[in-house]
Tab-separated table of C-alpha atoms in Angstrom:
chain	number	residue	atom	x	y	z
S	1	MET	CA	22.495	41.305	-17.266
S	2	VAL	CA	19.401	40.054	-19.092
S	3	ALA	CA	20.983	36.661	-19.743
S	4	GLN	CA	21.932	36.343	-16.092
S	5	ALA	CA	18.400	37.142	-14.977
S	6	ARG	CA	16.959	34.486	-17.254
S	7	LYS	CA	19.367	31.925	-15.842
S	8	GLY	CA	18.529	32.632	-12.214
S	9	VAL	CA	14.782	33.234	-12.344
S	10	TRP	CA	11.731	32.615	-14.443
S	11	GLY	CA	11.102	35.859	-16.275
S	12	ALA	CA	7.729	37.510	-16.510
S	13	SER	CA	7.220	35.850	-19.892
S	14	GLN	CA	7.349	32.461	-18.154
S	15	TRP	CA	6.160	33.059	-14.606
S	16	GLY	CA	3.529	35.499	-15.823
S	17	HIS	CA	1.837	33.064	-18.206
S	18	MET	CA	-0.434	31.260	-15.789
S	19	GLY	CA	-0.277	28.860	-12.861
S	20	LEU	CA	-2.169	25.613	-12.699
S	21	ALA	CA	-5.337	27.507	-11.902
S	22	GLY	CA	-4.759	29.913	-14.805
S	23	ALA	CA	-4.115	33.038	-12.699
S	24	PRO	CA	-1.080	35.192	-13.582
S	25	THR	CA	1.424	35.821	-10.835
S	26	ALA	CA	2.733	39.137	-9.624
S	27	ALA	CA	6.492	38.559	-9.692
S	28	PRO	CA	9.087	36.127	-10.981
S	29	ILE	CA	10.588	33.536	-8.664
S	30	ASP	CA	13.606	31.271	-8.937
S	31	LEU	CA	13.536	27.504	-8.572
S	32	ALA	CA	15.228	27.465	-5.184
S	33	ALA	CA	12.651	29.926	-3.820
S	34	ALA	CA	9.761	27.890	-5.304
S	35	THR	CA	10.957	24.620	-3.784
S	36	GLY	CA	11.629	26.429	-0.512
S	37	GLN	CA	8.060	27.707	-0.430
S	38	ALA	CA	6.847	24.146	-0.995
S	39	LEU	CA	8.955	22.629	1.784
S	40	PRO	CA	6.617	23.220	4.774
S	41	ARG	CA	3.629	21.995	2.772
S	42	ARG	CA	5.384	18.745	1.829
S	43	PHE	CA	5.133	17.515	5.412
S	44	ALA	CA	1.389	18.183	5.476
S	45	ALA	CA	1.047	16.398	2.126
S	46	LEU	CA	2.967	13.413	3.510
S	47	VAL	CA	0.612	13.142	6.489
S	48	VAL	CA	-2.458	13.109	4.231
S	49	ASP	CA	-0.882	10.558	1.879
S	50	VAL	CA	0.057	8.288	4.792
S	51	VAL	CA	-3.604	8.289	5.882
S	52	VAL	CA	-4.776	7.416	2.341
S	53	ILE	CA	-2.175	4.666	1.944
S	54	SER	CA	-3.071	3.257	5.372
S	55	LEU	CA	-6.687	2.917	4.227
S	56	LEU	CA	-5.544	1.150	1.040
S	57	ASP	CA	-3.298	-1.143	3.093
S	58	ALA	CA	-6.233	-1.988	5.367
S	59	VAL	CA	-8.334	-3.041	2.367
S	60	VAL	CA	-5.528	-5.168	0.895
S	61	ASN	CA	-4.569	-6.764	4.213
S	62	GLY	CA	-8.179	-7.428	5.161
S	63	THR	CA	-8.831	-9.066	1.800
S	64	PHE	CA	-5.650	-10.994	1.047
S	65	GLY	CA	-3.802	-11.063	4.381
S	66	VAL	CA	-3.101	-14.084	6.574
S	67	THR	CA	-3.090	-13.851	10.367
S	68	ARG	CA	0.290	-14.652	11.882
S	69	VAL	CA	1.603	-14.678	15.433
S	70	THR	CA	3.992	-11.782	15.958
S	71	GLY	CA	4.876	-12.543	19.578
S	72	GLY	CA	3.842	-14.911	22.351
S	73	VAL	CA	4.737	-17.413	25.035
S	74	VAL	CA	4.457	-21.190	24.616
S	75	PRO	CA	3.439	-22.693	27.982
S	76	SER	CA	4.793	-26.225	27.424
S	77	MET	CA	6.316	-28.511	24.836
S	78	THR	CA	3.310	-30.837	24.881
S	79	SER	CA	0.879	-28.122	23.886
S	80	GLY	CA	0.887	-26.466	20.498
S	81	SER	CA	-0.978	-23.401	21.741
S	82	PHE	CA	0.195	-20.033	23.043
S	83	ALA	CA	-0.532	-18.799	26.561
S	84	SER	CA	-0.655	-15.211	25.288
S	85	PHE	CA	0.244	-13.774	21.936
S	86	THR	CA	-0.161	-10.909	19.500
S	87	THR	CA	-1.135	-11.332	15.875
S	88	GLN	CA	-1.109	-9.386	12.646
S	89	THR	CA	-3.155	-9.963	9.510
S	90	THR	CA	-1.139	-8.844	6.517
S	91	VAL	CA	0.121	-9.747	3.069
S	92	ASP	CA	3.822	-10.035	2.251
S	93	TRP	CA	5.764	-6.774	2.383
S	94	PHE	CA	6.482	-6.866	-1.369
S	95	TRP	CA	2.819	-6.319	-2.276
S	96	LEU	CA	2.370	-3.479	0.198
S	97	THR	CA	5.535	-1.826	-1.137
S	98	LEU	CA	4.239	-2.183	-4.698
S	99	LEU	CA	0.936	-0.577	-3.664
S	100	TRP	CA	2.816	2.258	-1.965
S	101	VAL	CA	4.949	3.047	-5.025
S	102	ALA	CA	2.010	2.658	-7.433
S	103	TYR	CA	-0.135	5.114	-5.450
S	104	TYR	CA	2.426	7.880	-5.844
S	105	ALA	CA	3.524	7.047	-9.400
S	106	VAL	CA	0.023	6.768	-10.907
S	107	LEU	CA	-1.369	9.960	-9.378
S	108	GLU	CA	1.740	12.039	-10.035
S	109	SER	CA	1.941	10.931	-13.656
S	110	LEU	CA	-1.766	11.535	-14.342
S	111	PHE	CA	-2.352	14.712	-12.343
S	112	GLY	CA	1.061	15.874	-11.149
S	113	ALA	CA	0.066	15.346	-7.523
S	114	THR	CA	-1.120	12.772	-5.017
S	115	VAL	CA	-4.125	13.399	-2.786
S	116	GLY	CA	-1.852	14.940	-0.155
S	117	LYS	CA	-0.027	17.182	-2.620
S	118	SER	CA	-3.319	18.354	-4.111
S	119	VAL	CA	-4.622	19.280	-0.664
S	120	ALA	CA	-1.359	21.110	0.076
S	121	GLY	CA	-1.353	22.923	-3.277
S	122	LEU	CA	1.804	21.237	-4.605
S	123	ARG	CA	2.819	19.699	-7.928
S	124	VAL	CA	5.670	17.487	-9.123
S	125	THR	CA	7.532	18.985	-12.087
S	126	ASP	CA	10.751	18.579	-14.031
S	127	LEU	CA	13.739	20.852	-13.429
S	128	GLU	CA	12.135	23.621	-15.489
S	129	GLY	CA	8.788	23.595	-13.718
S	130	ARG	CA	6.877	21.563	-16.312
S	131	ARG	CA	4.580	18.579	-15.775
S	132	VAL	CA	6.234	15.160	-15.538
S	133	GLY	CA	5.369	11.987	-17.450
S	134	TRP	CA	5.213	8.314	-16.548
S	135	GLN	CA	8.935	7.670	-16.659
S	136	ALA	CA	9.900	10.445	-14.237
S	137	ALA	CA	6.978	9.683	-11.900
S	138	ILE	CA	7.893	5.995	-11.684
S	139	LEU	CA	11.606	6.658	-11.239
S	140	ARG	CA	11.173	9.250	-8.474
S	141	ASN	CA	8.930	6.891	-6.538
S	142	ILE	CA	11.142	3.847	-6.916
S	143	GLY	CA	13.768	6.107	-5.341
S	144	ARG	CA	11.315	6.576	-2.467
S	145	LEU	CA	12.329	3.094	-1.271
S	146	LEU	CA	15.766	4.508	-0.426
S	147	ASP	CA	14.430	7.820	0.862
S	148	ALA	CA	12.291	6.040	3.454
S	149	LEU	CA	15.316	4.295	5.015
S	150	PRO	CA	16.027	3.531	7.775
S	151	PHE	CA	12.677	4.835	9.063
S	152	LEU	CA	10.400	7.900	8.823
S	153	TYR	CA	12.001	9.143	5.577
S	154	LEU	CA	15.255	9.881	7.394
S	155	VAL	CA	17.452	9.625	4.281
S	156	GLY	CA	14.976	11.559	2.148
S	157	GLY	CA	14.604	14.248	4.794
S	158	ILE	CA	18.352	14.765	5.077
S	159	PHE	CA	18.772	15.092	1.316
S	160	THR	CA	15.752	17.385	1.028
S	161	LEU	CA	16.934	19.791	3.727
S	162	ASN	CA	20.511	19.903	2.428
S	163	SER	CA	19.692	20.311	-1.266
S	164	ARG	CA	19.552	23.749	-2.883
S	165	LEU	CA	16.399	22.696	-4.753
S	166	HIS	CA	15.130	20.588	-1.831
S	167	GLN	CA	15.305	17.310	-3.749
S	168	ARG	CA	15.219	13.949	-2.067
S	169	LEU	CA	17.082	11.025	-3.657
S	170	GLY	CA	14.127	10.051	-5.835
S	171	ASP	CA	13.930	13.595	-7.200
S	172	ARG	CA	17.621	13.540	-8.060
S	173	PHE	CA	17.286	10.215	-9.868
S	174	ALA	CA	14.314	11.432	-11.904
S	175	GLY	CA	15.247	15.099	-12.318
S	176	THR	CA	12.094	16.333	-10.585
S	177	LEU	CA	11.034	19.051	-8.143
S	178	VAL	CA	8.098	19.676	-5.836
S	179	ILE	CA	6.828	23.256	-6.152
S	180	PRO	CA	3.643	25.229	-5.432
S	181	ALA	CA	0.927	24.586	-7.997
S	182	ALA	CA	0.891	28.257	-8.991
S	183	ALA	CA	4.562	28.042	-10.031
S	184	VAL	CA	4.029	25.378	-12.721
S	185	ILE	CA	4.876	26.907	-16.104
S	186	SER	CA	3.161	24.276	-18.254
S	187	PRO	CA	-0.382	25.086	-19.368
S	188	PRO	CA	-2.938	23.293	-17.210
S	189	LEU	CA	-4.393	20.042	-18.463
S	190	PRO	CA	-7.496	20.689	-20.562
S	191	PRO	CA	-10.652	20.128	-18.512
S	192	GLY	CA	-11.712	17.307	-20.829
S	193	VAL	CA	-8.424	15.468	-20.280
S	194	GLN	CA	-8.608	15.932	-16.526
S	195	ARG	CA	-12.183	14.671	-16.504
S	196	ARG	CA	-11.372	11.579	-18.590
S	197	ARG	CA	-8.388	10.718	-16.413
S	198	ALA	CA	-10.390	11.181	-13.228
S	199	ILE	CA	-13.260	9.055	-14.546
S	200	GLY	CA	-10.853	6.373	-15.745
S	201	LEU	CA	-9.048	6.248	-12.403
S	202	ALA	CA	-12.354	6.153	-10.515
S	203	GLY	CA	-13.568	3.317	-12.750
S	204	VAL	CA	-10.422	1.272	-12.173
S	205	THR	CA	-10.667	1.904	-8.425
S	206	VAL	CA	-14.296	0.762	-8.296
S	207	LEU	CA	-13.445	-2.348	-10.335
S	208	LEU	CA	-10.552	-3.238	-8.026
S	209	LEU	CA	-12.738	-2.734	-4.940
S	210	ALA	CA	-15.400	-4.967	-6.488
S	211	LEU	CA	-12.791	-7.667	-7.145
S	212	CYS	CA	-11.584	-7.345	-3.557
S	213	GLY	CA	-15.158	-7.728	-2.326
S	214	ALA	CA	-15.706	-10.852	-4.441
S	215	PHE	CA	-12.423	-12.370	-3.276
S	216	ALA	CA	-13.219	-11.530	0.347
S	217	TYR	CA	-16.304	-13.760	0.083
S	218	TYR	CA	-15.324	-16.530	-2.323
S	219	GLY	CA	-11.542	-16.640	-2.060
S	220	ARG	CA	-10.682	-15.711	1.508
S	221	PRO	CA	-11.909	-18.767	3.523
S	222	PRO	CA	-8.681	-20.799	2.995
S	223	LEU	CA	-6.667	-17.776	4.196
S	224	VAL	CA	-8.811	-17.599	7.340
S	225	ILE	CA	-8.166	-21.300	7.963
S	226	GLU	CA	-4.432	-20.770	7.491
S	227	GLY	CA	-4.608	-17.950	10.032
S	228	ALA	CA	-6.433	-20.243	12.480
S	229	LYS	CA	-3.674	-22.798	12.046
S	230	ASN	CA	-1.001	-20.138	12.711
S	231	THR	CA	-2.714	-18.968	15.906
S	232	GLY	CA	-3.838	-22.394	17.173
S	233	GLU	CA	-7.548	-21.569	17.005
S	234	GLY	CA	-10.115	-24.390	17.335
S	235	PHE	CA	-8.752	-27.876	16.858
S	236	PHE	CA	-5.619	-26.323	15.395
S	237	GLY	CA	-4.629	-25.836	19.052
S	238	GLN	CA	-3.504	-29.480	19.047
S	239	GLY	CA	-0.335	-28.426	17.263
S	240	ILE	CA	-1.098	-29.328	13.653
S	241	GLY	CA	1.899	-29.762	11.376
S	242	THR	CA	0.343	-30.020	7.924
S	243	TYR	CA	-3.207	-30.055	6.603
S	244	ARG	CA	-5.101	-30.381	3.317
S	245	LEU	CA	-8.514	-28.988	2.416
S	246	GLY	CA	-11.061	-30.643	0.160
S	247	SER	CA	-13.666	-29.043	-2.085
S	248	PRO	CA	-15.876	-26.524	-0.239
S	249	ARG	CA	-19.631	-26.868	0.280
S	250	TRP	CA	-21.328	-23.501	0.194
S	251	GLY	CA	-24.401	-22.654	2.216
S	252	THR	CA	-26.219	-19.441	3.060
S	253	GLY	CA	-23.512	-17.444	4.761
S	254	THR	CA	-21.464	-20.567	5.499
S	255	VAL	CA	-18.800	-22.670	3.827
S	256	THR	CA	-17.602	-26.095	4.935
S	257	TYR	CA	-14.302	-27.728	3.974
S	258	PRO	CA	-13.330	-31.379	4.402
S	259	ILE	CA	-9.940	-31.343	6.110
S	260	THR	CA	-7.165	-33.856	6.633
S	261	TYR	CA	-4.339	-32.985	8.989
S	262	GLN	CA	-1.545	-34.438	11.077
S	263	ILE	CA	-0.827	-33.643	14.722
S	264	ALA	CA	2.869	-32.878	14.923
S	265	GLN	CA	3.477	-34.109	18.494
S	266	THR	CA	1.676	-37.466	18.304
S	267	LEU	CA	1.952	-38.147	14.535
S	268	GLN	CA	-1.787	-38.837	14.417
S	269	THR	CA	-3.631	-38.407	11.112
S	270	CYS	CA	-7.073	-36.851	11.442
S	271	THR	CA	-9.976	-36.248	9.065
S	272	GLY	CA	-13.000	-34.092	9.573
S	273	GLU	CA	-14.742	-30.881	8.541
S	274	ILE	CA	-14.305	-27.231	9.335
S	275	THR	CA	-17.049	-24.627	8.884
S	276	LEU	CA	-16.724	-20.866	8.532
S	277	THR	CA	-19.506	-18.318	9.054
S	278	TRP	CA	-19.890	-15.058	7.142
S	279	SER	CA	-20.321	-12.052	9.448
S	280	GLY	CA	-20.549	-9.398	6.744
S	281	PHE	CA	-18.146	-6.551	6.035
S	282	PRO	CA	-15.754	-5.695	7.539
S	283	GLN	CA	-15.594	-8.742	9.842
S	284	GLY	CA	-15.760	-11.227	6.971
S	285	TRP	CA	-15.370	-14.953	7.596
S	286	GLU	CA	-15.014	-16.317	11.118
S	287	LEU	CA	-14.053	-19.817	12.199
S	288	GLY	CA	-17.127	-21.786	13.240
S	289	ASN	CA	-17.699	-25.423	14.123
S	290	GLY	CA	-15.196	-28.166	13.424
S	291	GLN	CA	-15.183	-31.906	13.989
S	292	SER	CA	-12.608	-34.594	13.345
S	293	ASN	CA	-11.630	-38.196	14.000
S	294	CYS	CA	-8.005	-39.133	14.570
S	295	SER	CA	-6.013	-42.359	14.246
S	296	PRO	CA	-4.451	-43.885	17.396
S	297	ARG	CA	-1.476	-42.103	18.913
S	298	ILE	CA	1.860	-43.176	17.468
S	299	TYR	CA	4.190	-41.041	19.610
S	300	PRO	CA	4.734	-40.744	22.488
């Protein structure tokens, strides 16, 4: 009888130690009940985390992204421009996916919870309700790539709802659970450790934001020019096939590049200059004046 009770539930010697906040609980609870209690809160945590990740994506896309045409209508074969079109400024999907996985893995390994899980009072643990380490946190969030398929966490949601311990695929790979913070049986992290980790993470975040800010000013102009070429802005509306930039000349809030390009339709080679103007954050660099001289038309 005693052995069976220990197998099915956490006894008072475990559950009654202390939760994450250090307060003893009133009654034992089994793992299935703990994960079941966490289930409604996981959706709220997901919503908060999506907002945080969207903000991170906006910073990355605004700093390192290139504007591309996502849809439009070309009015004629002789014009390289679009009559109407939609654009998107973004980096390649691989980098956004890496950011997405890193957000979850870093926070869950350091603190046992992302921003959303902390707000919802949840923690990621192993199958016995103890804190997880780096390996489990990384593995469960690599599995998130499958859980998110084909859209809106459909695979992960199905596995979570049909699992006795409410585990998505990533949890099954890593041997992890999501439970209320009060149900964690490990002693809480010492305040000094929590403080050092929080300060370290804040320092890294500030450093990365500073690097993004520096790149946005000194490194982004060629990406803006590439975006102008993709959307046919300025003299890029002539239908430019290839181009090459020279060394930039920096002014006060301006940067000018020598440019050599070829018009795809007429095979003309052109040389000139293109100037960008700094509009401050968050607008950044905007295409300004441009001038060029082209060789005689070769075709047609």
